[in-house]
């Protein structure tokens, strides 16, 4: 059994940055990550792409990840790629399965840096082959360099949708049309936030505006104010019907629709350990309750990066470093790099988060995604529609009972796709706030485990 | 649904052939089974245990589990988290998983 000082789950910007600080200071660090190479989703494949035409098309922010990946590779942390964590016990005993089989790690402290996932936003037909997320398409752009075979339709709201369209066009793909689901922001509030954003991060703001302008110019069609979507087809996507806030209904023919409604912190890992969460109305997402170091309600677990609350890659780097500094402090070590101080990290974090209030407000998801109609599948795994949950919802039971009665959240994804919607449906049915409704309890294993993986524990002397 | 970018098509030296339901599929070394599948005409990965509806990779990052496929030697796994290798045999998962040896 491996007994490191620190186990880091996730090798994205936060996990790598924390590992670098901790390992350089002399801690024994183990980093496990599901991907075959470091970088997380944002810097996925950066070692292969940086310096190529693809890397240039993906942009300088993407290529800047190479320096962190290189420093991480050399920092001395033990790195297990292609490895999934399927259980962390409250005593921190951690079960992982990867190319080396099933292993148990018993660290002194754990840093969760598992990033984000796209916010599930159910609509009729969203389970059809041909409907995918924008994030999925961006992953294909980074590796192996795939683009939609035909000019593509994108529907959504959020910086990622704009960034993907921008990258796709730069790489020789085409956008057939963009169904903008972003609700309009009240003018006075937009101006106030825009004013602050300009003062703090004019470069980022200009970049975003140019993506928007480019999209409106280069996309075949641009439809603002879309409030409802329906994917049409039987065995695969054949078309999309949409409705605008003005009440206009229209239909397009397409075999691929990319959707995006913002991102959510990955909470399964933290919640499986009983870490407290809260509803963040500004980000329309649950997030863990943390102090300024990323420490949560479990005394030996810290959370950094987007898993701590959506902040983006740059903020994730600084949150990772801050958590690492706290870990060093707790284990009686000091950072090896002279400039790596709490003050410098906090200042850099504040700069990285300067644009966030503006982004959160301008790209706040429309309320409709939390209130899908009766025909919409909520739980993709168990194929349950809103209608199937109605009778139980009426009985004021709460998410865990609803799960037991209907099987919503009991399938392979373990509630990752339906948890937020179910919580919203319960809140609406009971007239409560999201913060008063807890999502499904998380049950082990965090990821499905094969019996042979469990049997592999015999090698660790834990079979009994 | 997807195609490789022009600049990448010529790099045949970096490809392998895998089998999906017995049919050969050309894949790039370093890509996942799901990403190779998405360049095929029939890009669905499984049918569901409940209604038998077709599903295809949705999130590509391991959180939706709609790309569950039977991979030789590994059992039912997320195709978006499984790297291709020469000769790899993959089957679409139809309906519920049957009990049997998988690894």
Coordinates of C-alpha atoms in Angstrom, one line a residue:
Chain A
X1 CA 0.0 0.0 0.0
X2 CA 1.3 3.4 -1.0
X3 CA 1.4 5.9 1.8
X4 CA 2.1 9.4 0.3
X5 CA 1.8 12.7 2.1
X6 CA -0.6 13.9 -0.5
X7 CA -2.9 12.3 -3.0
X8 CA -4.2 14.6 -5.8
X9 CA -7.2 13.5 -7.8
X10 CA -7.0 15.1 -11.2
X11 CA -4.1 16.3 -13.4
X12 CA -5.6 19.5 -14.8
X13 CA -4.4 23.0 -14.1
X14 CA -5.2 22.9 -10.3
X15 CA -4.0 19.3 -9.7
X16 CA -0.7 19.8 -11.6
X17 CA 0.0 23.3 -10.1
X18 CA -0.6 21.9 -6.6
X19 CA 1.6 18.8 -7.3
X20 CA 4.5 21.0 -8.5
X21 CA 4.5 23.2 -5.4
X22 CA 4.1 20.2 -3.0
X23 CA 6.6 17.9 -4.7
X24 CA 9.3 20.6 -5.1
X25 CA 8.9 21.3 -1.3
X26 CA 9.8 17.6 -0.6
X27 CA 6.4 16.0 -0.1
X28 CA 5.6 12.6 -1.4
X29 CA 2.8 13.3 -3.9
X30 CA 0.7 10.8 -5.9
X31 CA -1.4 12.2 -8.7
X32 CA -4.1 10.0 -10.3
X33 CA -6.0 11.1 -13.4
X34 CA -8.4 9.4 -15.8
X35 CA -6.8 10.8 -18.9
X36 CA -3.8 9.2 -20.6
X37 CA -1.8 12.5 -20.6
X38 CA -1.8 15.5 -18.2
X39 CA -3.7 18.7 -18.9
X40 CA -7.3 18.2 -17.8
X41 CA -10.0 19.0 -20.2
X42 CA -8.7 22.6 -20.9
X43 CA -5.2 21.6 -21.8
X44 CA -6.0 18.1 -23.2
X45 CA -3.4 16.9 -25.6
X46 CA -1.3 20.0 -25.2
X47 CA 2.0 18.1 -25.4
X48 CA 1.1 16.8 -28.8
X49 CA -0.6 19.9 -30.1
X50 CA 1.6 22.8 -28.9
X51 CA 3.8 24.1 -31.7
X52 CA 1.7 22.6 -34.4
X53 CA -0.9 24.3 -36.7
X54 CA -3.6 22.7 -34.6
X55 CA -2.1 24.2 -31.4
X56 CA -2.0 27.6 -33.0
X57 CA -5.7 27.4 -34.0
X58 CA -6.6 26.3 -30.5
X59 CA -5.0 29.5 -29.3
X60 CA -2.3 30.9 -27.0
X61 CA -4.3 30.2 -23.8
X62 CA -4.4 26.6 -24.7
X63 CA -0.7 26.3 -25.7
X64 CA 0.3 28.1 -22.5
X65 CA -0.6 24.9 -20.7
X66 CA 2.5 23.2 -22.0
X67 CA 4.8 24.9 -19.5
X68 CA 2.7 23.7 -16.6
X69 CA 2.5 20.1 -18.0
X70 CA 6.3 20.1 -18.5
X71 CA 7.0 21.3 -14.9
X72 CA 4.5 18.7 -13.6
X73 CA 6.3 15.9 -15.5
X74 CA 9.6 16.9 -13.9
X75 CA 8.4 17.8 -10.4
X76 CA 8.9 14.4 -8.8
X77 CA 5.3 13.6 -8.1
X78 CA 4.2 10.0 -8.8
X79 CA 1.8 10.3 -11.7
X80 CA -0.7 7.5 -12.6
X81 CA -2.5 8.3 -15.8
X82 CA -5.5 6.4 -17.2
X83 CA -6.5 5.6 -13.6
X84 CA -9.9 6.1 -12.0
X85 CA -10.5 6.7 -8.4
X86 CA -13.6 4.7 -7.4
X87 CA -13.7 5.2 -3.7
X88 CA -12.2 7.4 -1.0
X89 CA -13.0 6.4 2.5
X90 CA -13.5 9.0 5.3
X91 CA -10.2 7.7 6.7
X92 CA -8.7 8.6 3.2
X93 CA -8.0 5.0 2.1
X94 CA -8.4 5.4 -1.6
X95 CA -9.1 2.7 -4.2
X96 CA -8.0 3.2 -7.7
X97 CA -7.9 1.1 -10.9
X98 CA -5.6 1.7 -13.8
X99 CA -3.1 0.0 -16.1
X100 CA -1.3 -1.3 -13.0
X101 CA -4.4 -3.0 -11.7
X102 CA -6.3 -2.1 -8.6
X103 CA -4.3 -0.3 -5.9
X104 CA -5.0 1.2 -2.5
X105 CA -3.4 4.5 -1.5
X106 CA -3.4 5.8 2.1
X107 CA -2.4 9.4 2.0
X108 CA -2.2 11.9 4.9
X109 CA -4.2 14.5 2.9
X110 CA -6.2 14.5 -0.2
X111 CA -6.7 17.3 -2.8
X112 CA -9.7 17.0 -5.0
X113 CA -9.0 18.7 -8.3
X114 CA -11.5 16.9 -10.5
X115 CA -12.6 20.0 -12.5
X116 CA -16.0 20.5 -14.0
X117 CA -18.6 18.9 -16.2
X118 CA -21.1 20.6 -18.6
X119 CA -24.4 21.5 -17.0
X120 CA -27.0 18.9 -18.1
X121 CA -29.9 20.8 -19.7
X122 CA -32.6 18.3 -20.8
X123 CA -34.8 18.9 -23.7
X124 CA -37.0 16.6 -25.8
X125 CA -34.8 14.3 -27.9
X126 CA -31.5 15.2 -26.2
X127 CA -30.6 11.5 -26.0
X128 CA -30.7 10.9 -29.8
X129 CA -27.4 10.0 -31.5
X130 CA -26.4 13.2 -33.2
X131 CA -26.9 15.4 -30.1
X132 CA -23.7 16.0 -28.3
X133 CA -22.2 18.6 -26.0
X134 CA -20.0 21.4 -27.3
X135 CA -17.4 20.2 -24.8
X136 CA -17.4 16.7 -26.4
X137 CA -16.8 18.3 -29.8
X138 CA -14.0 20.4 -28.4
X139 CA -12.3 17.3 -27.0
X140 CA -12.5 15.8 -30.6
X141 CA -10.9 19.0 -31.9
X142 CA -7.9 18.6 -29.5
X143 CA -7.5 14.8 -30.1
X144 CA -7.5 13.4 -32.8
X145 CA -8.3 16.7 -34.6
X146 CA -11.9 15.8 -35.8
X147 CA -14.4 18.4 -36.9
X148 CA -18.1 18.0 -37.8
X149 CA -18.3 16.6 -41.3
X150 CA -20.9 19.2 -42.3
X151 CA -21.3 22.8 -41.2
X152 CA -22.6 22.4 -37.6
X153 CA -25.5 23.7 -35.6
X154 CA -24.6 24.9 -32.1
X155 CA -27.2 25.7 -29.4
X156 CA -26.2 27.2 -26.1
X157 CA -25.0 29.8 -23.7
X158 CA -21.6 30.2 -22.3
X159 CA -18.0 31.1 -23.1
X160 CA -17.2 27.5 -24.2
X161 CA -19.8 27.6 -27.0
X162 CA -18.3 30.8 -28.4
X163 CA -14.7 29.5 -28.0
X164 CA -15.5 26.3 -29.7
X165 CA -17.1 28.1 -32.7
X166 CA -14.1 30.4 -32.9
X167 CA -11.6 27.5 -32.8
X168 CA -13.6 25.4 -35.3
X169 CA -13.7 28.1 -37.8
X170 CA -10.0 28.8 -37.4
X171 CA -9.3 25.1 -38.0
X172 CA -11.3 25.0 -41.3
X173 CA -14.7 23.8 -40.0
X174 CA -17.9 25.7 -40.5
X175 CA -20.8 26.8 -38.3
X176 CA -24.2 26.4 -40.1
X177 CA -26.0 28.3 -37.4
X178 CA -25.9 29.3 -33.7
X179 CA -29.0 29.1 -31.6
X180 CA -28.2 31.5 -28.8
X181 CA -30.0 30.5 -25.6
X182 CA -28.5 33.3 -23.6
X183 CA -31.2 35.2 -21.8
X184 CA -30.9 39.0 -22.2
X185 CA -29.3 40.7 -19.2
X186 CA -31.0 43.8 -17.8
X187 CA -29.3 46.8 -19.4
X188 CA -28.3 48.7 -16.2
X189 CA -26.8 45.5 -14.6
X190 CA -24.9 44.7 -17.8
X191 CA -23.4 48.2 -18.0
X192 CA -22.4 48.1 -14.3
X193 CA -20.7 44.7 -14.6
X194 CA -19.2 45.5 -18.0
X195 CA -17.7 48.7 -16.6
X196 CA -16.0 46.8 -13.8
X197 CA -14.9 44.0 -16.2
X198 CA -13.3 46.6 -18.5
X199 CA -11.3 48.0 -15.7
X200 CA -10.1 44.7 -14.4
X201 CA -9.6 42.5 -17.5
X202 CA -10.0 44.4 -20.7
X203 CA -8.0 41.9 -22.7
X204 CA -10.2 38.9 -21.8
X205 CA -13.3 41.0 -22.4
X206 CA -12.1 42.1 -25.9
X207 CA -11.3 38.5 -26.8
X208 CA -14.8 37.4 -25.8
X209 CA -16.4 40.2 -27.8
X210 CA -14.3 39.3 -30.8
X211 CA -15.5 35.7 -30.6
X212 CA -19.1 36.9 -30.5
X213 CA -18.6 39.3 -33.4
X214 CA -16.8 36.6 -35.4
X215 CA -19.5 34.1 -34.8
X216 CA -22.3 36.5 -35.8
X217 CA -20.3 37.3 -39.0
X218 CA -19.1 33.8 -39.9
X219 CA -22.0 31.5 -38.8
X220 CA -24.5 30.8 -41.6
X221 CA -27.3 31.9 -39.3
X222 CA -27.4 33.5 -35.9
X223 CA -30.7 33.2 -33.8
X224 CA -30.8 35.1 -30.5
X225 CA -33.2 34.6 -27.7
X226 CA -33.8 30.8 -28.1
X227 CA -35.8 29.5 -25.1
X228 CA -36.8 26.0 -26.2
X229 CA -35.2 23.2 -28.2
X230 CA -36.5 19.9 -29.5
X231 CA -34.3 17.3 -31.2
X232 CA -36.2 15.5 -33.9
X233 CA -35.7 12.0 -35.2
X234 CA -36.2 8.3 -34.3
X235 CA -32.9 6.4 -34.4
X236 CA -30.7 9.5 -34.9
X237 CA -31.0 13.2 -35.1
X238 CA -32.7 14.5 -38.2
X239 CA -33.7 18.0 -37.2
X240 CA -34.1 20.6 -34.5
X241 CA -37.2 22.6 -33.7
X242 CA -36.7 25.7 -31.6
X243 CA -38.7 28.5 -30.1
X244 CA -37.6 32.0 -29.4
X245 CA -38.6 34.3 -26.5
X246 CA -40.7 36.2 -29.0
X247 CA -42.7 33.0 -29.6
X248 CA -41.3 32.3 -33.1
X249 CA -41.2 28.5 -33.9
X250 CA -38.8 27.2 -36.6
X251 CA -37.3 24.0 -37.7
X252 CA -33.9 23.1 -39.2
X253 CA -32.6 19.9 -40.8
X254 CA -29.3 18.6 -39.4
X255 CA -27.7 15.4 -38.3
X256 CA -25.6 17.0 -35.6
X257 CA -26.4 19.4 -32.9
X258 CA -23.9 20.6 -30.3
X259 CA -25.4 21.9 -27.0
X260 CA -23.9 23.8 -24.1
X261 CA -25.4 25.4 -21.0
X262 CA -22.3 26.3 -18.9
X263 CA -20.3 24.1 -16.6
X264 CA -20.7 22.8 -13.0
X265 CA -18.1 21.8 -10.4
X266 CA -17.5 18.0 -10.2
X267 CA -19.0 17.3 -6.8
X268 CA -19.4 13.5 -6.7
X269 CA -15.9 12.9 -5.2
X270 CA -16.3 15.5 -2.4
X271 CA -19.9 14.6 -1.6
X272 CA -19.1 10.9 -1.3
X273 CA -17.0 12.0 1.6
X274 CA -19.8 14.0 3.2
X275 CA -18.2 17.4 2.3
X276 CA -20.8 20.1 2.7
X277 CA -22.1 21.9 -0.4
X278 CA -24.2 25.1 -1.0
X279 CA -26.2 26.5 -3.8
X280 CA -24.4 29.3 -5.6
X281 CA -27.2 31.3 -7.2
X282 CA -24.7 33.5 -9.2
X283 CA -23.3 30.4 -10.9
X284 CA -26.6 28.5 -10.9
X285 CA -24.7 25.5 -9.5
X286 CA -24.0 23.7 -6.2
X287 CA -20.4 24.1 -5.0
X288 CA -18.5 22.9 -2.0
X289 CA -18.3 25.0 1.2
X290 CA -14.7 26.0 1.4
X291 CA -12.4 28.3 3.3
X292 CA -9.9 30.6 1.6
X293 CA -7.4 27.7 1.3
X294 CA -9.8 25.2 -0.3
X295 CA -10.3 23.3 3.0
X296 CA -13.8 21.8 3.3
X297 CA -15.9 20.3 6.1
X298 CA -13.8 17.1 6.1
X299 CA -10.6 18.0 8.0
X300 CA -8.1 16.2 5.7
X301 CA -9.6 17.1 2.3
X302 CA -9.0 20.2 0.2
X303 CA -10.6 21.1 -3.1
X304 CA -9.1 23.3 -5.8
X305 CA -9.8 24.3 -9.4
X306 CA -13.2 24.3 -11.0
X307 CA -14.3 21.5 -8.6
X308 CA -14.1 24.3 -5.9
X309 CA -16.5 26.5 -8.0
X310 CA -16.2 27.6 -11.6
X311 CA -13.3 30.0 -12.1
X312 CA -11.5 28.8 -15.3
X313 CA -8.0 27.5 -15.9
X314 CA -6.0 30.5 -14.7
X315 CA -7.9 30.7 -11.4
X316 CA -7.5 26.9 -11.0
X317 CA -3.7 27.2 -11.2
X318 CA -3.7 29.7 -8.3
X319 CA -6.2 27.8 -6.3
X320 CA -4.1 24.7 -6.7
X321 CA -1.0 26.6 -5.5
X322 CA -2.9 28.1 -2.5
X323 CA -4.1 24.7 -1.4
X324 CA -0.6 23.3 -1.8
X325 CA 0.8 26.1 0.3
X326 CA -1.7 25.3 3.0
X327 CA -0.8 21.6 2.8
X328 CA 2.9 22.5 3.2
X329 CA 2.0 24.6 6.2
X330 CA 0.1 21.7 7.8
X331 CA 2.8 19.2 7.2
X332 CA 5.6 21.5 8.4
X333 CA 7.2 22.3 5.0
X334 CA 7.9 25.5 3.1
X335 CA 7.6 26.2 -0.7
X336 CA 10.9 25.7 -2.6
X337 CA 10.2 28.6 -5.0
X338 CA 11.0 31.9 -3.4
X339 CA 8.1 33.8 -5.1
X340 CA 5.5 31.2 -4.2
X341 CA 3.8 33.0 -1.3
X342 CA 0.3 33.3 -0.1
X343 CA 0.2 37.0 -1.0
X344 CA 1.3 36.5 -4.6
X345 CA -1.1 33.6 -5.2
X346 CA -4.0 35.5 -3.7
X347 CA -3.3 38.6 -5.9
X348 CA -3.0 36.4 -9.0
X349 CA -6.2 34.6 -8.1
X350 CA -8.1 37.9 -7.7
X351 CA -6.9 39.0 -11.1
X352 CA -7.9 35.7 -12.7
X353 CA -11.4 35.9 -11.2
X354 CA -11.9 39.6 -12.1
X355 CA -14.1 38.9 -15.1
X356 CA -16.0 36.1 -13.4
X357 CA -19.0 38.1 -12.0
X358 CA -19.5 39.5 -15.4
X359 CA -19.4 36.1 -17.1
X360 CA -21.6 34.5 -14.5
X361 CA -24.3 37.2 -15.0
X362 CA -24.1 37.5 -18.7
X363 CA -24.1 33.7 -19.3
X364 CA -26.5 32.8 -16.5
X365 CA -28.5 29.9 -17.8
X366 CA -32.2 30.5 -18.8
X367 CA -34.7 29.2 -16.2
X368 CA -36.3 26.9 -18.7
X369 CA -33.5 24.3 -18.5
X370 CA -34.4 23.7 -14.8
X371 CA -38.1 23.1 -15.7
X372 CA -38.3 20.7 -18.7
X373 CA -41.7 19.7 -19.9
X374 CA -43.4 16.4 -19.1
X375 CA -42.2 14.6 -22.2
X376 CA -38.5 15.3 -21.6
X377 CA -36.2 12.5 -20.4
X378 CA -34.5 13.7 -17.2
X379 CA -32.6 10.5 -16.3
X380 CA -30.8 9.4 -19.4
X381 CA -29.7 6.1 -17.9
X382 CA -33.1 4.9 -16.7
X383 CA -35.0 6.8 -19.4
X384 CA -37.3 8.5 -17.0
X385 CA -39.3 11.5 -18.2
X386 CA -40.5 14.4 -16.1
X387 CA -44.0 12.8 -16.3
X388 CA -42.6 9.6 -14.6
X389 CA -41.4 11.6 -11.7
X390 CA -44.6 13.7 -11.3
X391 CA -46.5 11.4 -9.0
X392 CA -43.6 11.0 -6.6
X393 CA -42.7 14.7 -6.8
X394 CA -46.3 15.5 -5.5
X395 CA -45.6 13.5 -2.4
X396 CA -42.9 15.7 -0.9
X397 CA -40.3 13.1 -0.5
X398 CA -36.9 14.5 -1.3
X399 CA -34.3 13.3 -3.7
X400 CA -33.2 10.0 -2.1
X401 CA -36.7 8.7 -1.8
X402 CA -37.5 9.8 -5.3
X403 CA -34.4 7.8 -6.4
X404 CA -35.6 4.7 -4.5
X405 CA -39.2 5.0 -6.0
X406 CA -38.3 5.8 -9.6
X407 CA -34.6 4.7 -10.1
X408 CA -33.7 8.2 -11.3
X409 CA -30.0 8.6 -10.6
X410 CA -29.5 4.8 -10.2
X411 CA -28.0 4.1 -13.6
X412 CA -24.4 4.0 -14.8
X413 CA -23.8 7.7 -14.6
X414 CA -24.9 7.7 -11.0
X415 CA -26.9 10.9 -11.2
X416 CA -24.3 13.0 -12.9
X417 CA -26.7 13.8 -15.7
X418 CA -30.0 14.1 -13.8
X419 CA -29.1 15.2 -10.3
X420 CA -29.3 18.9 -10.9
X421 CA -32.6 18.6 -12.8
X422 CA -34.2 16.4 -10.2
X423 CA -33.1 18.8 -7.4
X424 CA -34.7 21.7 -9.4
X425 CA -37.9 19.7 -10.0
X426 CA -38.2 18.9 -6.3
X427 CA -37.5 22.6 -5.3
X428 CA -40.2 23.7 -7.8
X429 CA -42.7 21.1 -6.6
X430 CA -42.2 22.0 -3.0
X431 CA -41.8 25.7 -3.4
X432 CA -38.3 25.6 -1.9
X433 CA -35.0 27.2 -2.9
X434 CA -32.3 25.1 -4.5
X435 CA -30.2 25.7 -1.4
X436 CA -32.8 23.9 0.7
X437 CA -32.8 20.8 -1.5
X438 CA -29.7 18.6 -1.5
X439 CA -29.0 16.6 -4.6
X440 CA -28.9 12.7 -4.5
X441 CA -26.6 11.2 -1.8
X442 CA -23.5 9.8 -3.5
X443 CA -23.0 6.1 -3.1
X444 CA -19.8 4.1 -3.7
X445 CA -18.3 3.3 -6.1
X446 CA -17.7 6.7 -7.7
X447 CA -17.2 4.9 -11.0
X448 CA -18.4 1.4 -11.9
X449 CA -16.0 -1.3 -10.8
X450 CA -15.7 -4.8 -12.3
X451 CA -15.6 -7.8 -10.0
X452 CA -12.1 -8.6 -11.3
X453 CA -11.0 -5.1 -10.2
X454 CA -12.3 -5.9 -6.7
X455 CA -10.7 -9.4 -6.8
X456 CA -7.4 -7.5 -7.7
X457 CA -7.4 -6.2 -4.2
X458 CA -6.2 -9.6 -3.1
X459 CA -2.8 -8.5 -4.3
X460 CA -3.0 -5.6 -1.8
X461 CA -3.6 -8.0 1.0
X462 CA -7.2 -6.6 1.5
X463 CA -9.3 -9.4 0.1
X464 CA -10.7 -10.3 3.5
Chain B
X1 CA -20.8 12.8 -38.0
X2 CA -17.1 13.9 -37.8
X3 CA -14.1 13.9 -40.1
X4 CA -10.4 14.3 -39.6
X5 CA -8.9 17.7 -40.5
X6 CA -7.2 17.9 -43.9
X7 CA -3.7 18.2 -42.4
X8 CA -4.1 15.0 -40.5
X9 CA -5.5 12.7 -43.2
X10 CA -2.2 12.0 -44.8
X11 CA -0.6 10.6 -41.7
X12 CA -1.3 6.9 -42.4
X13 CA 1.8 5.8 -40.5
X14 CA 0.1 6.8 -37.3
X15 CA -3.1 4.8 -37.8
X16 CA -4.2 1.3 -36.6
X17 CA -7.2 -0.8 -37.6
X18 CA -9.7 -1.8 -35.0
X19 CA -12.9 -3.8 -35.4
X20 CA -16.3 -2.5 -34.4
X21 CA -19.0 -5.3 -34.6
X22 CA -16.7 -7.1 -37.0
X23 CA -16.1 -4.2 -39.4
X24 CA -12.7 -2.7 -39.8
X25 CA -12.4 0.9 -38.6
X26 CA -9.3 3.0 -39.2
X27 CA -8.2 4.9 -36.1
X28 CA -5.4 7.3 -35.2
X29 CA -3.0 6.1 -32.5
X30 CA -3.7 8.1 -29.3
X31 CA -7.4 8.5 -30.0
X32 CA -10.2 6.8 -28.2
X33 CA -12.6 4.2 -29.4
X34 CA -15.4 6.7 -29.2
X35 CA -13.7 9.3 -31.3
X36 CA -13.0 6.7 -34.0
X37 CA -16.6 5.5 -33.8
X38 CA -17.9 9.1 -34.4
X39 CA -16.3 9.1 -37.9
X40 CA -18.4 6.1 -38.9
X41 CA -21.7 6.4 -40.7
X42 CA -23.4 4.5 -37.9
X43 CA -21.9 6.3 -34.9
X44 CA -24.2 4.8 -32.2
X45 CA -22.5 3.0 -29.4
X46 CA -25.2 1.0 -27.6
X47 CA -28.9 0.4 -27.2
X48 CA -30.4 1.1 -23.8
X49 CA -31.4 -1.6 -21.4
X50 CA -34.8 0.0 -20.8
X51 CA -36.3 0.8 -24.2
X52 CA -33.7 -0.4 -26.6
X53 CA -33.1 3.1 -27.9
X54 CA -29.8 3.9 -29.7
X55 CA -27.3 6.1 -27.9
X56 CA -24.0 7.6 -29.1
X57 CA -21.1 9.2 -27.2
X58 CA -22.5 12.4 -25.7
X59 CA -20.0 14.0 -23.3
X60 CA -16.7 12.4 -24.4
X61 CA -15.2 13.0 -20.9
X62 CA -16.5 10.0 -19.0
X63 CA -19.5 11.4 -17.2
X64 CA -22.6 10.4 -19.3
X65 CA -21.8 6.6 -19.8
X66 CA -23.7 6.6 -23.1
X67 CA -20.6 5.3 -24.9
X68 CA -20.5 2.0 -23.0
X69 CA -19.2 -0.6 -25.4
X70 CA -17.9 -4.2 -25.0
X71 CA -14.1 -4.1 -25.5
X72 CA -12.2 -7.3 -25.9
X73 CA -10.4 -8.2 -22.7
X74 CA -11.9 -5.3 -20.7
X75 CA -15.6 -5.9 -20.6
X76 CA -18.2 -3.1 -20.7
X77 CA -16.3 0.2 -20.6
X78 CA -16.6 3.8 -21.6
X79 CA -15.4 4.0 -25.2
X80 CA -14.4 7.7 -24.6
X81 CA -11.9 6.6 -22.0
X82 CA -10.5 3.6 -24.0
X83 CA -7.5 4.2 -26.3
X84 CA -7.4 2.3 -29.6
X85 CA -4.7 -0.3 -30.3
X86 CA -4.1 -2.4 -33.4
X87 CA -6.6 -5.2 -33.8
X88 CA -8.8 -4.2 -30.9
X89 CA -12.2 -5.8 -31.1
X90 CA -15.1 -3.7 -30.0
X91 CA -18.8 -4.5 -29.9
X92 CA -21.8 -2.3 -29.5
X93 CA -23.6 -3.1 -26.3
X94 CA -27.2 -4.0 -27.0
X95 CA -29.7 -3.9 -24.2
X96 CA -28.7 -5.0 -20.7
X97 CA -25.3 -6.5 -20.1
X98 CA -25.3 -10.3 -20.0
X99 CA -23.4 -12.0 -17.2
X100 CA -20.3 -13.7 -18.4
X101 CA -16.5 -13.6 -18.4
X102 CA -15.2 -10.2 -19.4
X103 CA -11.6 -9.9 -18.1

